[in-house]
């Protein structure tokens, strides 16, 4: 007797429908699983047989063959145990096959028949909706995750007997009640850090506000203790709330890795990932034997913070170049080819030299000039060209550190302005799928949306010629100027917007790494000005 049950196999962050064909024929008792199964899938036959026996089902002494089709896709994990067990019962005439065709099934079985949670339930539910299935039957712990997909009946099961009782009609299960998209369980994460904790550095806070408003990449270079890491870790507190589509994309990635908490079904906060500089290239962008997402994809629609940027290995940093441009990482392996999304805000921090005190007033640098240049050469020009905002930080002055300092604006102040700017961008790109902010705007839309005043265009032309900027830098300055216009409510890019956008790319200027040989405080990098400006 042959029975068929449908489940799903993960391919990247999506699921492919897998047909579990169970054949029960005469012969010596044997249980075999084929169809490119990996170790955990091959071991599932032991748990399936034990779970069926402990639930009171008597299996005939026959040869059982399970085929997981399509056979050219690698099957991983324990999610196939529930569908295999139901297929065995259907093949043994202990369960009708007709109800099995309306659902996709997934779940790991314990030896007593309990159904344990699995990874990748959200992609499984999406595959069921796209495939026209009536619903999914998943472990109770994963039901809220599957219920994020609308138009789908979600059946939550605790035990194998619950699944059999519903499919046989003896004890029907009630569909899991989904929560409205705007609601959900409270996140277990602590309240975000507030920018009011950072004393001084008003220009850097303005730059972070600009970055948050348009989703732009940032590089902060300055001495130790100047607030680089402190500012970066408070950036999520001023980022706008994710839309439901953005949250669903992020949740799929975390679902594939099994990183969703017990009290959280939908990722509502933008992720913030800060990997250590000893990370490998596979750990950063994804890959490995199982082709799993890396830190870059885990920061999708959020912030990827690389502290001590030059300390990362050169090959690790260089693999960021193409994903930063495309917003996706393509991983090709012998057995599969997967694509993971990775639209992130890259925020990096670095010291001006290995000792950290190059050209810092009141401190003595112990590095030679060659060491300083070698240190900065670890960050390649092509990678630096993909960063929209590059700024030098300064040591915090004493009057800002004292208790009598003025009250600093809170993150709520900046977030309100950022939300207003993002709302303008949502209206601007409402007909462009996958584009949520100015930094993600493709080149074909630049001339349509980046309308500048004649004086602003002249300023950009002069800056490109004066600093030798690339075409990519030209486009990124335009996007940055458009974000500044969105923040201030300008109908088009004004000259003040363009000037600020050019000033935010300080490391594009020749000689910015200037050694002050005259003594005294270093000369401040001059802001970009037109001839005749006051």
Short mmCIF file of C-alpha atoms in Angstrom, two decimals:
data_model
loop_
_atom_site.label_atom_id
_atom_site.label_comp_id
_atom_site.label_asym_id
_atom_site.label_seq_id
_atom_site.Cartn_x
_atom_site.Cartn_y
_atom_site.Cartn_z
CA UNK A 1 0.00 0.00 0.00
CA UNK A 2 1.29 3.47 -0.93
CA UNK A 3 0.45 6.67 0.95
CA UNK A 4 1.51 10.28 0.39
CA UNK A 5 1.98 13.07 2.95
CA UNK A 6 3.37 16.56 2.23
CA UNK A 7 5.97 18.43 4.25
CA UNK A 8 8.66 21.00 3.43
CA UNK A 9 12.44 21.25 3.10
CA UNK A 10 14.34 24.50 3.65
CA UNK A 11 16.13 26.12 0.72
CA UNK A 12 17.65 29.29 2.09
CA UNK A 13 14.85 31.13 3.88
CA UNK A 14 12.14 29.51 1.74
CA UNK A 15 10.60 26.05 1.93
CA UNK A 16 10.10 23.61 -0.93
CA UNK A 17 7.15 21.23 -0.71
CA UNK A 18 8.39 17.68 -0.13
CA UNK A 19 6.21 14.64 -0.78
CA UNK A 20 6.73 11.85 1.73
CA UNK A 21 5.84 8.65 -0.13
CA UNK A 22 5.42 5.66 2.18
CA UNK A 23 5.29 2.18 0.67
CA UNK A 24 4.43 -0.88 2.75
CA UNK A 25 5.08 -4.19 1.00
CA UNK A 26 5.57 -7.86 1.80
CA UNK A 27 9.07 -8.89 2.79
CA UNK A 28 11.38 -9.02 5.75
CA UNK A 29 10.59 -6.28 8.29
CA UNK A 30 12.74 -3.28 7.38
CA UNK A 31 12.41 0.52 7.54
CA UNK A 32 14.33 2.52 4.94
CA UNK A 33 14.38 6.27 4.18
CA UNK A 34 15.64 7.50 0.80
CA UNK A 35 15.62 10.82 -1.04
CA UNK A 36 18.94 12.44 -0.03
CA UNK A 37 18.32 12.47 3.74
CA UNK A 38 21.03 13.69 6.10
CA UNK A 39 21.87 12.08 9.46
CA UNK A 40 18.95 13.37 11.55
CA UNK A 41 16.45 12.33 8.85
CA UNK A 42 17.92 8.84 8.58
CA UNK A 43 17.65 8.45 12.35
CA UNK A 44 13.99 9.49 12.29
CA UNK A 45 12.86 5.95 11.46
CA UNK A 46 13.88 4.80 14.95
CA UNK A 47 11.90 7.57 16.67
CA UNK A 48 8.90 7.07 14.36
CA UNK A 49 8.62 3.33 15.08
CA UNK A 50 9.02 3.84 18.83
CA UNK A 51 6.48 6.70 18.90
CA UNK A 52 3.90 4.64 16.97
CA UNK A 53 4.31 1.62 19.26
CA UNK A 54 4.15 3.71 22.44
CA UNK A 55 0.95 5.33 21.15
CA UNK A 56 -0.68 1.91 20.83
CA UNK A 57 -0.48 1.41 17.05
CA UNK A 58 0.42 -2.13 15.93
CA UNK A 59 2.37 -2.06 12.70
CA UNK A 60 2.35 -5.11 10.42
CA UNK A 61 5.64 -6.96 9.91
CA UNK A 62 6.32 -5.62 6.43
CA UNK A 63 8.99 -3.81 4.50
CA UNK A 64 8.52 -0.02 4.83
CA UNK A 65 10.16 2.36 2.34
CA UNK A 66 9.93 6.14 2.70
CA UNK A 67 10.87 8.32 -0.28
CA UNK A 68 11.30 12.08 0.21
CA UNK A 69 10.71 13.67 -3.19
CA UNK A 70 12.16 15.57 -4.97
CA UNK A 71 15.22 13.41 -4.41
CA UNK A 72 17.78 16.00 -5.54
CA UNK A 73 17.11 18.35 -2.58
CA UNK A 74 18.98 17.67 0.63
CA UNK A 75 16.64 16.94 3.56
CA UNK A 76 17.82 18.13 6.98
CA UNK A 77 16.41 18.21 10.50
CA UNK A 78 13.73 16.27 12.34
CA UNK A 79 10.68 18.03 10.87
CA UNK A 80 9.80 15.04 8.67
CA UNK A 81 9.03 12.69 11.57
CA UNK A 82 5.39 13.71 12.02
CA UNK A 83 4.51 13.38 8.30
CA UNK A 84 6.40 10.07 8.05
CA UNK A 85 4.51 8.67 11.04
CA UNK A 86 1.16 9.73 9.55
CA UNK A 87 2.17 8.28 6.19
CA UNK A 88 3.03 4.94 7.80
CA UNK A 89 -0.40 4.83 9.47
CA UNK A 90 -2.09 5.64 6.16
CA UNK A 91 -0.09 2.95 4.35
CA UNK A 92 -1.08 0.44 7.05
CA UNK A 93 -4.78 1.32 6.55
CA UNK A 94 -4.98 2.72 10.09
CA UNK A 95 -5.71 6.24 8.82
CA UNK A 96 -7.53 7.59 5.78
CA UNK A 97 -5.27 9.23 3.20
CA UNK A 98 -7.76 11.82 1.91
CA UNK A 99 -7.44 14.30 4.85
CA UNK A 100 -3.64 14.19 4.53
CA UNK A 101 -3.72 15.93 1.15
CA UNK A 102 -5.14 19.18 2.55
CA UNK A 103 -2.26 20.05 4.89
CA UNK A 104 1.49 20.41 5.09
CA UNK A 105 2.92 18.69 8.17
CA UNK A 106 6.02 19.28 10.24
CA UNK A 107 7.16 18.17 13.67
CA UNK A 108 9.73 16.19 15.60
CA UNK A 109 8.55 13.15 17.57
CA UNK A 110 9.70 12.02 20.98
CA UNK A 111 9.70 8.32 21.81
CA UNK A 112 6.36 8.62 23.64
CA UNK A 113 4.68 10.37 20.70
CA UNK A 114 5.04 13.97 21.87
CA UNK A 115 5.48 16.57 19.14
CA UNK A 116 8.50 18.84 19.68
CA UNK A 117 9.14 22.27 18.08
CA UNK A 118 11.15 22.53 14.87
CA UNK A 119 12.97 25.19 12.85
CA UNK A 120 11.61 26.89 9.75
CA UNK A 121 7.87 26.76 10.48
CA UNK A 122 7.22 30.21 9.00
CA UNK A 123 8.69 29.29 5.57
CA UNK A 124 6.66 26.06 5.74
CA UNK A 125 3.45 28.07 6.28
CA UNK A 126 4.32 30.40 3.39
CA UNK A 127 4.90 27.39 1.13
CA UNK A 128 1.51 25.97 2.16
CA UNK A 129 -0.24 29.23 1.31
CA UNK A 130 1.55 29.60 -2.02
CA UNK A 131 0.89 25.95 -2.87
CA UNK A 132 -2.85 26.26 -2.34
CA UNK A 133 -3.06 23.98 0.70
CA UNK A 134 -5.83 24.34 3.26
CA UNK A 135 -3.48 24.69 6.22
CA UNK A 136 -0.54 23.34 8.21
CA UNK A 137 -0.25 21.01 11.18
CA UNK A 138 2.72 21.97 13.35
CA UNK A 139 3.89 21.64 16.97
CA UNK A 140 2.02 23.76 19.48
CA UNK A 141 5.18 25.75 20.30
CA UNK A 142 5.42 26.86 16.64
CA UNK A 143 1.73 27.62 16.05
CA UNK A 144 1.97 31.38 16.67
CA UNK A 145 4.82 31.58 14.18
CA UNK A 146 2.82 29.76 11.47
CA UNK A 147 -0.23 31.92 12.21
CA UNK A 148 1.61 35.00 10.91
CA UNK A 149 0.62 33.84 7.42
CA UNK A 150 -2.94 34.93 6.70
CA UNK A 151 -5.47 32.83 4.81
CA UNK A 152 -4.20 29.57 6.29
CA UNK A 153 -5.64 27.21 8.91
CA UNK A 154 -3.08 26.41 11.58
CA UNK A 155 -3.52 23.25 13.66
CA UNK A 156 -1.36 23.03 16.79
CA UNK A 157 -0.62 19.52 18.08
CA UNK A 158 1.03 18.41 21.30
CA UNK A 159 0.99 14.66 20.68
CA UNK A 160 0.80 12.25 17.79
CA UNK A 161 -2.59 11.09 19.10
CA UNK A 162 -3.92 14.67 18.65
CA UNK A 163 -2.94 14.62 14.97
CA UNK A 164 -4.47 11.19 14.38
CA UNK A 165 -7.64 12.13 16.26
CA UNK A 166 -8.18 15.20 14.11
CA UNK A 167 -7.45 13.49 10.79
CA UNK A 168 -9.68 10.54 11.64
CA UNK A 169 -12.49 12.83 12.79
CA UNK A 170 -12.67 11.37 16.30
CA UNK A 171 -11.35 14.46 18.12
CA UNK A 172 -11.26 17.49 15.78
CA UNK A 173 -8.86 20.26 16.72
CA UNK A 174 -9.77 23.93 16.77
CA UNK A 175 -7.80 26.21 14.47
CA UNK A 176 -5.16 28.30 16.22
CA UNK A 177 -6.38 31.87 16.76
CA UNK A 178 -3.95 34.33 15.21
CA UNK A 179 -3.26 37.73 16.69
CA UNK A 180 -3.81 40.95 14.71
CA UNK A 181 -0.65 42.08 12.84
CA UNK A 182 -0.32 45.20 14.99
CA UNK A 183 -0.38 43.25 18.24
CA UNK A 184 1.54 40.43 19.75
CA UNK A 185 3.34 39.27 22.79
CA UNK A 186 5.64 41.76 24.39
CA UNK A 187 9.28 41.39 23.48
CA UNK A 188 11.62 40.12 26.13
CA UNK A 189 14.34 42.54 25.03
CA UNK A 190 15.23 45.39 27.42
CA UNK A 191 14.41 48.97 26.57
CA UNK A 192 16.81 50.41 23.97
CA UNK A 193 19.73 52.54 25.09
CA UNK A 194 19.09 56.28 24.91
CA UNK A 195 21.14 58.91 23.10
CA UNK A 196 20.74 61.29 26.03
CA UNK A 197 23.42 59.18 27.79
CA UNK A 198 26.00 60.48 25.28
CA UNK A 199 27.44 63.85 26.35
CA UNK A 200 28.35 66.30 23.62
CA UNK A 201 29.08 65.01 20.09
CA UNK A 202 26.11 66.92 18.66
CA UNK A 203 27.46 66.70 15.10
CA UNK A 204 27.81 62.91 15.37
CA UNK A 205 24.26 62.58 16.68
CA UNK A 206 23.06 64.61 13.70
CA UNK A 207 24.96 62.26 11.39
CA UNK A 208 23.40 59.20 13.05
CA UNK A 209 19.96 60.79 12.69
CA UNK A 210 20.68 61.25 9.00
CA UNK A 211 21.86 57.64 8.69
CA UNK A 212 18.76 56.29 10.46
CA UNK A 213 16.42 58.40 8.35
CA UNK A 214 17.74 56.99 5.07
CA UNK A 215 19.29 53.65 6.05
CA UNK A 216 22.81 54.81 5.20
CA UNK A 217 26.12 53.16 6.13
CA UNK A 218 28.37 54.91 8.67
CA UNK A 219 32.08 54.78 9.57
CA UNK A 220 33.29 56.55 12.72
CA UNK A 221 37.03 57.09 13.16
CA UNK A 222 38.41 58.56 16.37
CA UNK A 223 40.45 57.98 19.53
CA UNK A 224 39.39 55.58 22.30
CA UNK A 225 36.71 56.98 24.59
CA UNK A 226 35.28 59.41 22.06
CA UNK A 227 31.90 57.64 22.04
CA UNK A 228 32.02 55.58 18.82
CA UNK A 229 30.69 52.34 20.30
CA UNK A 230 28.34 54.16 22.66
CA UNK A 231 26.74 56.00 19.75
CA UNK A 232 26.49 52.90 17.56
CA UNK A 233 24.74 50.84 20.23
CA UNK A 234 22.13 53.57 20.65
CA UNK A 235 21.35 53.75 16.95
CA UNK A 236 18.54 51.10 17.11
CA UNK A 237 16.71 53.38 19.56
CA UNK A 238 16.13 56.00 16.84
CA UNK A 239 15.36 53.64 13.98
CA UNK A 240 11.72 53.55 12.81
CA UNK A 241 9.46 50.61 13.60
CA UNK A 242 9.58 47.88 10.99
CA UNK A 243 6.63 47.48 8.66
CA UNK A 244 4.84 44.12 8.77
CA UNK A 245 6.49 43.03 5.50
CA UNK A 246 9.94 43.92 6.85
CA UNK A 247 9.24 42.11 10.12
CA UNK A 248 8.07 39.02 8.24
CA UNK A 249 11.29 38.90 6.20
CA UNK A 250 13.43 39.15 9.35
CA UNK A 251 11.33 36.56 11.18
CA UNK A 252 11.83 34.02 8.37
CA UNK A 253 15.61 34.26 8.80
CA UNK A 254 15.44 33.78 12.55
CA UNK A 255 12.92 30.95 12.09
CA UNK A 256 15.32 29.05 9.82
CA UNK A 257 17.99 29.19 12.53
CA UNK A 258 15.57 28.49 15.39
CA UNK A 259 16.38 31.78 17.11
CA UNK A 260 12.83 32.91 17.83
CA UNK A 261 12.14 33.00 21.54
CA UNK A 262 9.31 31.12 23.23
CA UNK A 263 7.45 34.38 23.87
CA UNK A 264 8.03 35.92 20.46
CA UNK A 265 6.48 34.90 17.14
CA UNK A 266 7.20 38.05 15.10
CA UNK A 267 10.43 40.05 15.17
CA UNK A 268 9.14 43.55 15.94
CA UNK A 269 12.45 45.23 16.81
CA UNK A 270 15.12 45.90 14.23
CA UNK A 271 18.03 43.50 14.80
CA UNK A 272 21.41 44.74 16.03
CA UNK A 273 24.33 42.38 15.42
CA UNK A 274 27.88 43.06 16.61
CA UNK A 275 30.16 40.14 15.66
CA UNK A 276 33.70 39.90 17.08
CA UNK A 277 36.56 40.74 14.76
CA UNK A 278 37.79 37.11 14.84
CA UNK A 279 34.70 35.96 12.89
CA UNK A 280 35.24 33.99 9.68
CA UNK A 281 33.89 34.98 6.28
CA UNK A 282 31.33 32.13 6.43
CA UNK A 283 30.21 33.30 9.86
CA UNK A 284 29.75 36.85 8.60
CA UNK A 285 28.00 36.34 5.25
CA UNK A 286 26.76 32.77 5.69
CA UNK A 287 27.70 29.38 4.32
CA UNK A 288 29.37 26.39 5.91
CA UNK A 289 28.40 22.74 5.33
CA UNK A 290 24.69 23.47 5.92
CA UNK A 291 24.71 26.82 4.02
CA UNK A 292 23.18 28.71 6.92
CA UNK A 293 22.63 32.51 7.13
CA UNK A 294 25.45 34.56 8.66
CA UNK A 295 25.54 37.69 10.79
CA UNK A 296 24.98 39.80 7.69
CA UNK A 297 21.57 38.23 7.07
CA UNK A 298 20.71 38.17 10.77
CA UNK A 299 21.04 41.97 10.66
CA UNK A 300 18.57 42.23 7.74
CA UNK A 301 16.58 45.50 8.00
CA UNK A 302 18.68 46.33 11.07
CA UNK A 303 22.22 47.30 12.07
CA UNK A 304 25.46 45.37 11.55
CA UNK A 305 28.07 46.92 13.84
CA UNK A 306 31.73 46.16 13.13
CA UNK A 307 33.83 47.52 15.98
CA UNK A 308 37.59 47.83 15.43
CA UNK A 309 37.06 47.55 11.67
CA UNK A 310 40.76 47.22 10.62
CA UNK A 311 41.15 44.25 13.01
CA UNK A 312 38.82 42.13 10.86
CA UNK A 313 40.66 39.92 8.39
CA UNK A 314 40.94 41.40 4.92
CA UNK A 315 39.13 38.50 3.21
CA UNK A 316 36.24 38.86 5.70
CA UNK A 317 35.76 42.55 4.93
CA UNK A 318 36.02 42.13 1.17
CA UNK A 319 33.13 39.66 1.00
CA UNK A 320 30.87 42.50 2.21
CA UNK A 321 31.27 44.54 -0.96
CA UNK A 322 28.80 42.83 -3.30
CA UNK A 323 26.12 42.08 -0.63
CA UNK A 324 26.19 45.72 0.51
CA UNK A 325 25.50 46.81 -3.07
CA UNK A 326 22.82 44.24 -3.97
CA UNK A 327 21.12 43.72 -0.60
CA UNK A 328 21.44 39.94 -0.98
CA UNK A 329 24.13 37.29 -0.59
CA UNK A 330 24.31 34.41 -3.10
CA UNK A 331 25.89 31.20 -1.79
CA UNK A 332 26.74 28.54 -4.35
CA UNK A 333 27.67 25.08 -3.10
CA UNK A 334 28.00 21.71 -4.79
CA UNK A 335 24.62 20.53 -3.52
CA UNK A 336 22.59 23.74 -3.59
CA UNK A 337 22.49 27.42 -4.49
CA UNK A 338 20.70 29.69 -2.02
CA UNK A 339 20.16 33.43 -1.64
CA UNK A 340 19.75 35.23 1.67
CA UNK A 341 18.55 38.85 1.99
CA UNK A 342 20.89 41.27 3.75
CA UNK A 343 19.72 44.88 3.48
CA UNK A 344 21.57 46.24 6.47
CA UNK A 345 22.86 49.50 7.87
CA UNK A 346 26.59 48.94 8.22
CA UNK A 347 28.00 50.90 11.16
CA UNK A 348 31.74 50.57 11.66
CA UNK A 349 34.17 52.08 14.16
CA UNK A 350 37.94 52.34 14.09
CA UNK A 351 40.83 54.11 15.77
CA UNK A 352 43.01 56.59 13.87
CA UNK A 353 46.05 54.35 14.42
CA UNK A 354 47.03 51.13 16.23
CA UNK A 355 47.71 52.93 19.53
CA UNK A 356 44.60 55.08 19.07
CA UNK A 357 46.07 58.56 19.63
CA UNK A 358 47.30 59.69 16.22
CA UNK A 359 46.81 63.46 15.87
CA UNK A 360 44.90 63.69 19.17
CA UNK A 361 45.58 66.87 21.20
CA UNK A 362 47.22 66.26 24.55
CA UNK A 363 48.23 62.67 23.72
CA UNK A 364 51.39 61.23 22.19
CA UNK A 365 51.13 58.73 19.34
CA UNK A 366 53.68 55.91 19.49
CA UNK A 367 53.06 54.73 15.92
CA UNK A 368 55.31 55.46 12.99
CA UNK A 369 53.83 57.07 9.91
CA UNK A 370 54.12 53.80 7.98
CA UNK A 371 52.22 51.94 10.70
CA UNK A 372 49.43 54.50 10.54
CA UNK A 373 49.07 54.17 6.79
CA UNK A 374 49.30 50.38 6.94
CA UNK A 375 46.58 50.36 9.58
CA UNK A 376 44.21 52.38 7.40
CA UNK A 377 45.07 50.40 4.28
CA UNK A 378 43.40 47.35 5.85
CA UNK A 379 40.11 48.97 4.88
CA UNK A 380 40.08 48.91 1.09
CA UNK A 381 39.01 51.80 -1.08
CA UNK A 382 36.12 49.89 -2.72
CA UNK A 383 34.66 49.08 0.72
CA UNK A 384 35.12 52.66 1.90
CA UNK A 385 33.41 53.87 -1.28
CA UNK A 386 30.26 51.96 -0.28
CA UNK A 387 29.97 53.79 3.05
CA UNK A 388 27.80 56.91 2.84
CA UNK A 389 28.88 58.72 6.01
CA UNK A 390 32.53 58.78 7.14
CA UNK A 391 33.28 61.02 10.10
CA UNK A 392 36.11 61.71 12.52
CA UNK A 393 35.18 61.79 16.20
CA UNK A 394 36.82 64.03 18.79
CA UNK A 395 37.52 63.48 22.49
CA UNK A 396 34.66 64.61 24.71
CA UNK A 397 35.36 67.99 26.30
CA UNK A 398 35.33 68.29 30.08
CA UNK A 399 32.38 70.65 30.33
CA UNK A 400 30.24 67.98 28.64
CA UNK A 401 31.41 65.31 31.08
CA UNK A 402 30.66 67.39 34.17
CA UNK A 403 27.38 66.99 36.01
CA UNK A 404 26.41 70.56 35.26
CA UNK A 405 26.25 69.94 31.54
CA UNK A 406 23.16 70.75 29.54
CA UNK A 407 20.44 68.14 29.09
CA UNK A 408 20.97 66.11 25.92
CA UNK A 409 18.07 65.37 23.52
CA UNK A 410 16.63 61.89 24.00
CA UNK A 411 16.31 59.15 21.40
CA UNK A 412 12.57 59.88 21.21
CA UNK A 413 13.35 63.36 19.84
CA UNK A 414 15.47 61.95 17.02
CA UNK A 415 13.14 59.03 16.37
CA UNK A 416 10.17 61.31 15.79
CA UNK A 417 12.05 63.13 13.04
CA UNK A 418 13.32 59.87 11.57
CA UNK A 419 9.80 58.40 11.47
CA UNK A 420 8.53 61.47 9.59
CA UNK A 421 11.35 61.20 7.03
CA UNK A 422 10.77 57.46 6.56
CA UNK A 423 7.06 58.06 6.01
CA UNK A 424 7.92 60.39 3.11
CA UNK A 425 10.13 57.67 1.68
CA UNK A 426 7.42 55.01 2.04
CA UNK A 427 5.07 57.18 -0.02
CA UNK A 428 7.84 57.81 -2.55
CA UNK A 429 8.62 54.11 -3.05
CA UNK A 430 5.14 52.65 -2.57
CA UNK A 431 5.20 51.29 -6.14
CA UNK A 432 8.74 49.88 -5.83
CA UNK A 433 8.68 46.44 -4.14
CA UNK A 434 11.60 45.78 -1.82
CA UNK A 435 12.62 49.47 -1.56
CA UNK A 436 11.90 50.95 1.87
CA UNK A 437 14.35 53.86 2.20
CA UNK A 438 16.62 56.16 0.18
CA UNK A 439 19.74 54.04 0.65
CA UNK A 440 17.99 51.11 -1.10
CA UNK A 441 16.96 53.26 -4.08
CA UNK A 442 18.24 51.79 -7.38
CA UNK A 443 20.20 53.96 -9.78
CA UNK A 444 17.33 54.12 -12.29
CA UNK A 445 15.28 56.13 -9.77
CA UNK A 446 17.94 58.73 -8.96
CA UNK A 447 17.02 61.20 -11.69
CA UNK A 448 13.32 60.82 -10.94
CA UNK A 449 13.48 61.50 -7.21
CA UNK A 450 16.73 63.42 -6.62
CA UNK A 451 15.68 66.81 -7.96
CA UNK A 452 18.20 69.49 -6.95
CA UNK A 453 18.42 73.24 -7.19
CA UNK A 454 20.94 74.57 -9.76
CA UNK A 455 23.28 75.71 -6.99
CA UNK A 456 23.15 72.27 -5.31
CA UNK A 457 24.02 70.59 -8.60
CA UNK A 458 27.00 72.92 -9.04
CA UNK A 459 28.19 72.10 -5.52
CA UNK A 460 28.08 68.37 -6.25
CA UNK A 461 29.93 68.80 -9.55
CA UNK A 462 32.64 70.85 -7.85
CA UNK A 463 32.99 68.26 -5.06
CA UNK A 464 33.33 65.37 -7.54
CA UNK A 465 36.08 67.20 -9.40
CA UNK A 466 37.86 68.50 -6.30
CA UNK A 467 37.92 65.24 -4.34
CA UNK A 468 38.07 62.80 -7.27
CA UNK A 469 34.89 60.99 -6.25
CA UNK A 470 33.71 57.87 -8.05
CA UNK A 471 30.34 57.47 -9.75
CA UNK A 472 29.20 55.35 -6.80
CA UNK A 473 30.19 58.11 -4.36
CA UNK A 474 28.33 60.63 -6.53
CA UNK A 475 25.12 58.56 -6.32
CA UNK A 476 25.46 58.00 -2.58
CA UNK A 477 25.90 61.72 -1.95
CA UNK A 478 22.69 62.34 -3.91
CA UNK A 479 20.81 59.80 -1.80
CA UNK A 480 22.24 61.30 1.39
CA UNK A 481 21.22 64.81 0.31
CA UNK A 482 17.71 63.55 -0.46
CA UNK A 483 17.49 62.09 3.06
CA UNK A 484 18.54 65.46 4.52
CA UNK A 485 15.78 67.09 2.45
CA UNK A 486 13.28 64.54 3.80
CA UNK A 487 14.32 65.33 7.37
CA UNK A 488 13.82 69.05 6.86
CA UNK A 489 10.69 68.72 4.71
CA UNK A 490 12.24 70.25 1.58
CA UNK A 491 10.41 69.63 -1.71
CA UNK A 492 13.78 69.20 -3.48
CA UNK A 493 17.45 69.05 -2.58
CA UNK A 494 18.61 72.49 -1.44
CA UNK A 495 22.22 73.68 -1.38
CA UNK A 496 22.39 73.25 2.42
CA UNK A 497 21.30 69.61 2.02
CA UNK A 498 23.98 68.98 -0.59
CA UNK A 499 26.69 70.70 1.47
CA UNK A 500 25.93 68.56 4.51
CA UNK A 501 25.91 65.37 2.42
CA UNK A 502 29.34 66.25 1.00
CA UNK A 503 30.67 67.09 4.47
CA UNK A 504 29.57 63.64 5.70
CA UNK A 505 32.15 61.97 3.43
CA UNK A 506 35.26 63.28 5.12
CA UNK A 507 37.49 60.33 4.31
CA UNK A 508 37.00 60.84 0.58
CA UNK A 509 39.20 63.92 0.78
CA UNK A 510 42.85 63.79 -0.06
CA UNK A 511 45.11 64.42 2.89
CA UNK A 512 42.52 63.82 5.61
CA UNK A 513 45.11 61.70 7.42
CA UNK A 514 47.35 64.75 7.86
CA UNK A 515 50.10 64.71 10.48
CA UNK A 516 50.19 67.97 12.45
CA UNK A 517 53.88 68.85 12.63
CA UNK A 518 53.36 72.35 13.99
CA UNK A 519 52.35 71.30 17.51
CA UNK A 520 49.19 72.30 19.32
CA UNK A 521 45.74 71.03 18.46
CA UNK A 522 45.23 69.40 15.05
CA UNK A 523 43.70 71.43 12.30
CA UNK A 524 40.03 70.64 11.90
CA UNK A 525 38.97 69.27 8.54
CA UNK A 526 37.31 72.18 6.74
CA UNK A 527 33.71 71.83 5.69
CA UNK A 528 32.95 71.97 1.99
CA UNK A 529 32.22 75.54 0.93
CA UNK A 530 31.76 77.30 -2.34
CA UNK A 531 34.12 80.20 -3.17
CA UNK A 532 32.71 83.41 -1.71
CA UNK A 533 30.71 81.67 1.03
CA UNK A 534 31.06 83.27 4.49
#
